[in-house]
Short mmCIF file of C-alpha atoms in Angstrom, two decimals:
data_model
loop_
_atom_site.label_atom_id
_atom_site.label_comp_id
_atom_site.label_asym_id
_atom_site.label_seq_id
_atom_site.Cartn_x
_atom_site.Cartn_y
_atom_site.Cartn_z
CA MET A 1 109.74 82.62 119.45
CA THR A 2 106.73 83.91 118.66
CA THR A 3 105.68 87.82 119.58
CA THR A 4 102.10 88.95 120.70
CA ARG A 5 100.65 91.38 118.47
CA ARG A 6 98.01 93.80 118.84
CA GLY A 7 95.26 93.81 115.93
CA ILE A 8 95.93 95.62 113.00
CA SER A 9 94.83 99.66 113.93
CA ALA A 10 92.70 101.93 111.95
CA ASP A 11 95.01 104.38 111.48
CA GLN A 12 97.47 102.16 110.17
CA LEU A 13 95.24 101.41 107.20
CA LEU A 14 94.88 105.06 106.79
CA ALA A 15 98.07 105.87 106.95
CA GLY A 16 99.77 104.29 103.39
CA PRO A 17 98.35 104.43 99.78
CA ARG A 18 97.85 100.60 99.83
CA GLY A 19 95.93 100.60 102.88
CA ARG A 20 93.58 103.23 101.71
CA ARG A 21 93.18 102.02 98.62
CA MET A 22 92.19 98.55 100.18
CA LEU A 23 89.68 100.40 102.13
CA LEU A 24 88.12 101.63 99.06
CA ASP A 25 87.72 98.71 97.32
CA PHE A 26 85.88 96.65 100.60
CA ALA A 27 83.77 99.83 100.78
CA GLN A 28 82.49 99.38 97.09
CA GLU A 29 82.04 95.71 97.65
CA PHE A 30 78.71 95.78 98.80
CA GLY A 31 77.64 98.00 95.99
CA ARG A 32 78.99 95.53 93.49
CA GLU A 33 76.30 92.46 94.94
CA ALA A 34 73.27 91.90 92.72
CA ASP A 35 70.44 94.26 92.71
CA VAL A 36 71.90 96.64 95.10
CA ALA A 37 74.14 98.50 92.41
CA ASP A 38 71.33 100.89 91.77
CA ARG A 39 70.63 102.24 94.95
CA HIS A 40 74.32 102.47 96.10
CA PRO A 41 76.14 106.01 95.02
CA LEU A 42 79.24 105.11 96.23
CA GLY A 43 80.42 103.31 93.45
CA SER A 44 79.65 105.88 90.34
CA ALA A 45 80.58 109.05 92.45
CA ALA A 46 83.79 107.22 92.90
CA PHE A 47 84.15 106.22 89.47
CA ASP A 48 83.47 109.68 88.44
CA ALA A 49 85.70 111.41 91.08
CA SER A 50 88.76 109.45 90.23
CA TYR A 51 88.60 109.87 86.84
CA ARG A 52 88.27 113.59 87.27
CA LEU A 53 91.22 113.62 89.68
CA ALA A 54 93.33 111.22 87.18
CA LYS A 55 92.39 113.81 84.42
CA LEU A 56 93.59 117.17 86.26
CA ALA A 57 96.82 115.18 87.06
CA GLY A 58 97.53 114.58 83.83
CA ARG A 59 97.32 110.92 84.03
CA SER A 60 96.34 109.24 80.25
CA VAL A 61 93.38 107.42 81.24
CA THR A 62 90.17 106.98 79.10
CA ARG A 63 86.43 106.65 80.48
CA PHE A 64 83.86 104.34 79.33
CA GLY A 65 80.28 103.58 80.80
CA TRP A 66 76.78 103.00 79.79
CA PRO A 67 75.04 104.81 78.59
CA PRO A 68 77.82 106.12 76.46
CA VAL A 69 79.98 109.07 77.60
CA ASP A 70 82.14 111.63 76.10
CA PRO A 71 85.66 110.01 77.22
CA GLU A 72 87.21 113.62 77.47
CA GLU A 73 84.81 115.47 79.55
CA ILE A 74 85.73 115.70 82.97
CA PRO A 75 83.03 114.75 85.23
CA SER A 76 81.56 117.05 87.62
CA ALA A 77 81.79 114.49 90.93
CA MET A 78 84.51 115.63 93.73
CA PRO A 79 85.92 113.94 96.59
CA ALA A 80 83.80 115.83 98.72
CA ASP A 81 80.78 113.47 96.77
CA VAL A 82 82.79 110.40 97.45
CA ALA A 83 83.34 111.31 101.47
CA ALA A 84 79.49 111.81 101.44
CA ALA A 85 78.34 108.44 99.77
CA LEU A 86 81.22 106.51 102.16
CA GLU A 87 79.66 108.36 105.27
CA THR A 88 76.31 106.34 104.68
CA SER A 89 77.00 103.73 102.65
CA PRO A 90 76.15 100.02 103.53
CA LEU A 91 79.40 97.84 104.31
CA SER A 92 79.75 94.48 103.55
CA THR A 93 80.64 91.54 106.15
CA PRO A 94 84.71 91.57 106.44
CA THR A 95 85.56 88.14 105.67
CA PRO A 96 89.14 86.74 105.52
CA GLN A 97 88.24 86.16 101.86
CA LEU A 98 86.82 89.27 101.19
CA LEU A 99 89.93 91.56 102.90
CA ARG A 100 92.37 89.20 100.91
CA SER A 101 90.56 89.83 97.45
CA CYS A 102 90.46 93.61 98.51
CA LEU A 103 94.53 93.50 99.60
CA ALA A 104 95.35 91.95 96.55
CA SER A 105 93.64 94.49 93.87
CA SER A 106 95.41 97.21 96.34
CA VAL A 107 98.62 95.63 95.66
CA ASP A 108 98.11 95.15 92.10
CA ALA A 109 97.43 98.67 91.67
CA ALA A 110 100.63 99.68 93.31
CA MET A 111 102.57 101.62 89.88
CA TYR A 112 106.06 103.39 91.56
CA TRP A 113 107.34 104.07 88.14
CA GLN A 114 104.41 106.23 87.65
CA GLY A 115 102.13 108.83 89.30
CA PRO A 116 99.58 107.84 91.55
CA ASP A 117 96.50 106.85 89.69
CA GLY A 118 92.84 108.57 90.07
CA ASP A 119 92.07 105.78 92.81
CA ASP A 120 95.02 106.77 94.76
CA LEU A 121 94.80 110.09 94.40
CA LEU A 122 90.66 110.21 95.59
CA CYS A 123 92.06 108.26 98.63
CA ALA A 124 94.78 110.68 99.82
CA ASP A 125 92.14 113.36 99.70
CA PRO A 126 91.54 114.60 102.95
CA ALA A 127 87.72 114.23 102.83
CA VAL A 128 87.86 110.95 101.58
CA ARG A 129 90.67 109.92 103.75
CA GLU A 130 88.39 111.12 106.83
CA ALA A 131 85.14 109.58 105.90
CA LEU A 132 87.21 106.14 105.01
CA ARG A 133 87.83 105.56 109.22
CA ARG A 134 84.53 104.45 109.10
CA VAL A 135 84.85 101.72 107.03
CA ALA A 136 88.40 101.18 108.57
CA ASP A 137 87.23 101.04 112.27
CA ARG A 138 84.72 98.32 110.79
CA LEU A 139 86.98 96.38 109.02
CA CYS A 140 89.73 96.42 112.54
CA ALA A 141 86.72 95.60 114.52
CA ALA A 142 86.08 92.21 113.08
CA PRO A 143 87.52 88.84 113.18
CA GLY A 144 87.79 88.26 109.46
CA SER A 145 90.54 91.22 109.75
CA ALA A 146 93.09 89.57 112.60
CA TRP A 147 95.32 87.91 110.26
CA LEU A 148 96.15 90.81 109.08
CA ALA A 149 97.97 91.88 112.35
CA GLY A 150 100.13 89.19 111.76
CA GLY A 151 104.07 88.88 111.81
CA PHE A 152 106.66 86.69 110.85
CA GLU A 153 106.11 83.03 111.63
CA PRO A 154 109.12 80.83 111.54
CA GLY A 155 106.83 77.88 111.60
CA ARG A 156 105.04 78.29 108.13
CA GLN A 157 107.54 79.78 105.69
CA VAL A 158 107.56 78.22 102.18
CA ILE A 159 109.18 79.20 99.15
CA LEU A 160 107.41 79.40 96.16
CA ASP A 161 109.12 78.36 92.43
CA TRP A 162 106.89 80.11 89.70
CA GLN A 163 106.77 77.59 86.39
CA GLU A 164 107.06 80.67 83.95
CA ALA A 165 109.79 82.09 85.95
CA GLN A 166 113.54 81.48 84.03
CA ASP A 167 115.91 82.49 87.31
CA PRO A 168 119.59 81.89 86.83
CA PRO A 169 121.37 79.47 88.92
CA PRO A 170 121.81 80.50 92.41
CA ARG A 171 124.64 82.04 93.72
CA PRO A 172 125.38 82.63 97.42
CA ALA A 173 123.98 85.35 98.81
CA VAL A 174 127.66 86.81 99.74
CA ALA A 175 128.34 87.03 96.55
CA VAL A 176 124.74 88.65 95.17
CA LEU A 177 124.94 91.46 97.84
CA ALA A 178 128.32 91.59 97.20
CA THR A 179 127.93 92.62 93.33
CA TRP A 180 124.36 94.02 94.00
CA ARG A 181 126.48 97.17 95.81
CA ASP A 182 129.07 97.31 93.46
CA ALA A 183 126.89 97.48 90.53
CA VAL A 184 124.56 100.18 92.30
CA SER A 185 127.08 102.27 93.19
CA GLU A 186 128.64 102.28 89.86
CA GLU A 187 125.17 103.38 88.49
CA GLU A 188 124.38 105.43 90.67
CA ALA A 189 128.05 107.57 89.93
CA VAL A 190 127.05 107.08 85.97
CA ALA A 191 123.50 108.55 86.49
CA ARG A 192 124.74 111.59 88.36
CA ARG A 193 126.87 112.48 85.45
CA GLU A 194 124.08 111.66 82.57
CA ARG A 195 120.42 111.75 83.91
CA PRO A 196 118.98 114.99 84.27
CA ALA A 197 119.01 116.75 87.78
CA ASP A 198 115.30 117.62 87.39
CA PRO A 199 113.30 114.98 89.05
CA ALA A 200 109.97 115.90 86.70
CA ALA A 201 112.53 115.00 83.48
CA ASN A 202 110.91 112.19 81.09
CA TRP A 203 113.20 109.66 82.68
CA THR A 204 112.51 106.23 84.03
CA GLY A 205 114.84 103.22 85.38
CA GLU A 206 114.50 101.00 88.36
CA TRP A 207 111.93 101.85 90.91
CA TRP A 208 112.48 98.68 93.79
CA SER A 209 114.00 98.96 97.04
CA THR A 210 113.57 95.46 97.56
CA PRO A 211 117.19 93.17 98.17
CA PRO A 212 118.90 92.26 95.25
CA HIS A 213 117.10 89.69 92.55
CA GLY A 214 118.54 86.31 93.29
CA LEU A 215 118.16 85.87 97.15
CA PRO A 216 115.92 83.80 98.61
CA VAL A 217 112.38 84.87 99.06
CA THR A 218 109.86 83.15 101.65
CA CYS A 219 106.35 83.95 102.55
CA GLY A 220 103.94 83.04 105.03
CA GLU A 221 100.64 80.71 104.96
CA LEU A 222 97.19 82.50 104.98
CA PHE A 223 93.76 81.36 106.97
CA ASP A 224 93.22 78.54 104.42
CA ALA A 225 96.73 77.18 104.15
CA THR A 226 97.44 79.12 101.13
CA PRO A 227 100.66 80.67 100.71
CA SER A 228 100.64 84.92 100.97
CA GLY A 229 103.02 85.08 97.78
CA LEU A 230 100.27 83.55 95.36
CA TRP A 231 97.95 86.20 96.18
CA PHE A 232 99.74 89.40 96.64
CA VAL A 233 102.61 90.17 93.98
CA GLU A 234 103.10 94.12 93.04
CA ASP A 235 104.01 94.00 89.22
CA ALA A 236 102.82 90.54 88.70
CA LEU A 237 103.49 89.22 85.46
CA GLY A 238 100.10 86.89 85.44
CA TRP A 239 102.18 83.44 86.20
CA ASP A 240 99.63 80.64 87.47
CA ARG A 241 101.66 78.03 88.04
CA ALA A 242 103.72 77.59 91.04
CA THR A 243 105.12 75.14 93.74
CA ALA A 244 105.54 75.64 97.06
CA ARG A 245 108.29 73.89 99.74
CA HIS A 246 108.25 74.47 103.53
CA VAL A 247 111.38 75.83 104.73
CA ALA A 248 113.34 74.55 107.73
CA LEU A 249 114.49 77.71 109.42
CA PRO A 250 117.70 77.99 111.98
CA LEU A 251 116.14 78.80 115.39
CA ASP A 252 118.70 81.38 115.81
CA ALA A 253 117.54 83.44 112.67
CA ARG A 254 118.04 87.26 113.12
CA VAL A 255 114.57 88.73 111.41
CA LEU A 256 114.07 92.51 110.99
CA GLU A 257 110.71 93.11 111.60
CA ILE A 258 108.97 95.81 109.21
CA ASP A 259 105.67 97.04 110.69
CA GLY A 260 105.24 100.49 109.58
CA PRO A 261 107.35 103.85 108.28
CA GLY A 262 109.59 104.40 111.29
CA ASP A 263 111.04 100.67 110.93
CA TRP A 264 111.73 101.31 107.39
CA ALA A 265 112.84 104.56 108.21
CA SER A 266 115.07 103.42 111.07
CA LEU A 267 117.14 100.54 109.11
CA CYS A 268 117.71 103.17 105.69
CA ARG A 269 119.28 105.38 108.91
CA ALA A 270 121.56 102.68 110.15
CA TYR A 271 122.58 101.38 106.72
CA PRO A 272 122.72 103.98 104.32
CA PHE A 273 122.57 103.83 100.73
CA GLU A 274 122.01 106.85 98.31
CA VAL A 275 120.17 106.38 94.68
CA THR A 276 118.81 109.58 94.36
CA ALA A 277 120.22 109.58 90.23
CA LEU A 278 119.14 106.49 89.94
CA ARG A 279 115.32 106.84 91.85
CA ARG A 280 114.47 110.40 91.78
CA HIS A 281 112.27 110.61 88.71
CA ASP A 282 110.26 107.42 89.08
CA TRP A 283 109.79 108.38 92.59
CA TYR A 284 109.13 111.66 92.64
CA ARG A 285 106.56 110.88 90.03
CA ALA A 286 105.35 108.02 92.64
CA THR A 287 104.88 110.58 95.48
CA GLY A 288 103.37 113.10 93.72
CA GLY A 289 100.11 114.31 93.70
CA VAL A 290 97.26 116.37 91.93
CA LEU A 291 98.24 119.38 93.27
CA GLU A 292 101.07 118.97 95.13
CA PRO A 293 104.67 117.78 93.67
CA GLY A 294 106.55 114.12 94.87
CA TRP A 295 109.69 114.49 96.93
CA ALA A 296 112.69 116.25 95.01
CA GLY A 297 115.37 115.52 97.41
CA ARG A 298 117.89 112.90 98.35
CA TRP A 299 116.59 109.21 98.07
CA LEU A 300 117.63 106.33 99.99
CA VAL A 301 117.60 102.48 100.13
CA PRO A 302 118.99 100.42 102.72
CA ASP A 303 122.67 98.85 102.07
CA TRP A 304 121.62 95.16 102.05
CA ALA A 305 125.28 93.97 102.29
CA ALA A 306 126.04 95.84 105.21
CA VAL A 307 122.19 95.08 106.70
CA ALA A 308 123.20 91.36 105.95
CA GLU A 309 125.86 91.83 108.77
CA HIS A 310 123.49 91.99 111.54
CA TYR A 311 120.23 90.53 110.40
CA ASP A 312 119.74 87.33 108.36
CA ALA A 313 116.35 88.35 107.04
CA VAL A 314 114.04 91.15 106.70
CA HIS A 315 110.26 90.74 106.82
CA LEU A 316 107.63 93.14 105.47
CA SER A 317 104.72 92.73 107.71
CA TYR A 318 100.97 93.43 106.31
CA ALA A 319 100.86 96.68 108.95
CA GLY A 320 104.00 97.59 107.45
CA TYR A 321 103.15 97.04 104.04
CA LEU A 322 99.79 98.77 104.62
CA SER A 323 100.84 101.72 105.90
CA ALA A 324 104.27 102.58 104.57
CA ALA A 325 104.29 101.28 100.85
CA GLY A 326 104.40 104.06 98.28
CA ARG A 327 104.67 106.48 100.75
CA ALA A 328 108.00 109.10 100.53
CA ILE A 329 109.32 108.18 104.36
CA PRO A 330 111.57 110.93 105.82
CA VAL A 331 114.89 109.37 106.98
CA GLU A 332 116.23 112.15 109.49
CA GLY A 333 120.04 112.21 110.22
CA ALA A 334 121.17 109.27 108.00
CA VAL A 335 123.42 111.52 106.09
CA PRO A 336 125.08 114.62 106.12
CA GLY A 337 123.37 117.81 103.94
CA ASP A 338 119.94 117.87 102.51
CA PRO A 339 117.08 115.76 104.25
CA ALA A 340 116.33 112.32 102.49
CA CYS A 341 113.58 110.52 102.01
CA SER A 342 112.75 106.26 101.11
CA LEU A 343 110.34 104.67 99.73
CA ILE A 344 109.17 100.62 100.13
CA ALA A 345 108.25 99.63 96.76
CA GLY A 346 108.01 96.74 94.32
CA TRP A 347 107.51 94.82 97.85
CA ASN A 348 104.72 92.13 98.50
CA PRO A 349 103.23 92.23 102.09
CA ASP A 350 104.14 89.09 103.88
CA ALA A 351 107.33 88.70 102.22
CA THR A 352 110.68 87.81 103.72
CA TYR A 353 113.92 88.35 101.61
CA TRP A 354 116.64 86.77 103.02
CA LEU A 355 120.29 87.48 103.37
CA THR A 356 121.88 84.44 103.60
CA ASP A 357 121.56 81.14 101.99
CA LEU A 358 118.76 78.83 103.56
CA THR A 359 120.20 75.36 103.18
CA ASP A 360 116.97 72.86 104.36
CA ILE A 361 114.40 73.14 101.54
CA ASP A 362 113.58 69.57 101.47
CA GLY A 363 109.92 69.51 101.75
CA GLU A 364 107.59 68.07 99.81
CA ALA A 365 106.65 70.12 96.47
CA VAL A 366 103.17 71.40 96.48
CA PRO A 367 101.74 72.27 93.01
CA TRP A 368 99.36 75.06 93.09
CA ARG A 369 97.51 76.72 90.11
CA ARG A 370 95.33 79.91 89.48
CA VAL A 371 91.55 79.21 88.49
CA GLU A 372 88.79 81.42 87.96
CA ASP A 373 84.69 80.91 88.78
CA ASP A 374 82.04 81.54 87.08
CA ASP A 375 81.82 85.14 88.33
CA GLY A 376 85.56 85.64 87.27
CA ASP A 377 86.83 85.34 90.71
CA GLN A 378 90.37 84.10 90.89
CA GLY A 379 91.53 81.62 93.31
CA TRP A 380 94.25 78.87 93.65
CA VAL A 381 94.12 75.32 93.80
#
């Protein structure tokens, strides 16, 4: 069944770290074009202000430039300077190809095991965020952004097999989910005993909130028929060869759409699974800013084994990713006691995690490889 969907909105793009990062990247594209960089102040202002915020937040960053600069010198550029440049900066035409590149850059920059980088901190500044609205309005009004409003498309799902991956033999989904639930329950109990309760302690561990590895994952096809999973990968490993097969899905498949933070909160509220001790240190850092700390309370993820009793799959739309990934999402009323939050982390936009076995994967294997043109731009053929 196809559901009529409205276009993606400016509010959705401005709501999440990944959406704002995509907007900033798009806004700077005009200045990257030949012969206009010296007349385009946005790039230099954003570069310096981003570095300043990263240094003030204690991030380990180094600045290079020409003419040579002192890498330890903190620039004077402020977010207000970037906001002013955004208000008047010329903008490129938001073609599907350009927006795909900007989204890929935002996805590639997602890091939930450490604090936000300078660009994410810059985009979160209230003045910059408001100035990005002009960019978001232009993007959302353009026909080239229509694909960002897409949801789950059952007739265009493909499964990717990365040649560089060394996955173990597949197991039944019910076994994967049961093993995951038992393992995380035990790990959480151990972490409560052995890990520091201080969320700011120098500790790291698992940081993702996806269903367990070993379950089938499909993705849709983009406007040019390339699988979206080739372009958009969080924490990518640099793999450059894959084969894609179309998947014939059951007509009665129950697919839950995550279209924004409210959908994710509802999922965690209905099927709560506490992972505070396992996630608190990474997610505290990931949700902090320059002056404000991250969320220091309880953390939840969906109990995927319980979700599987009611749904066959969970799909994260582009709008859901751009508006919600990387945010501390409040989950009210899920468990008694202190308030809780959750985080969408490690997900790729347009990914569908299947909580049941997929048996009809008999489509022709189509090989894909990453290529790079003379300008250094990457693509897939």
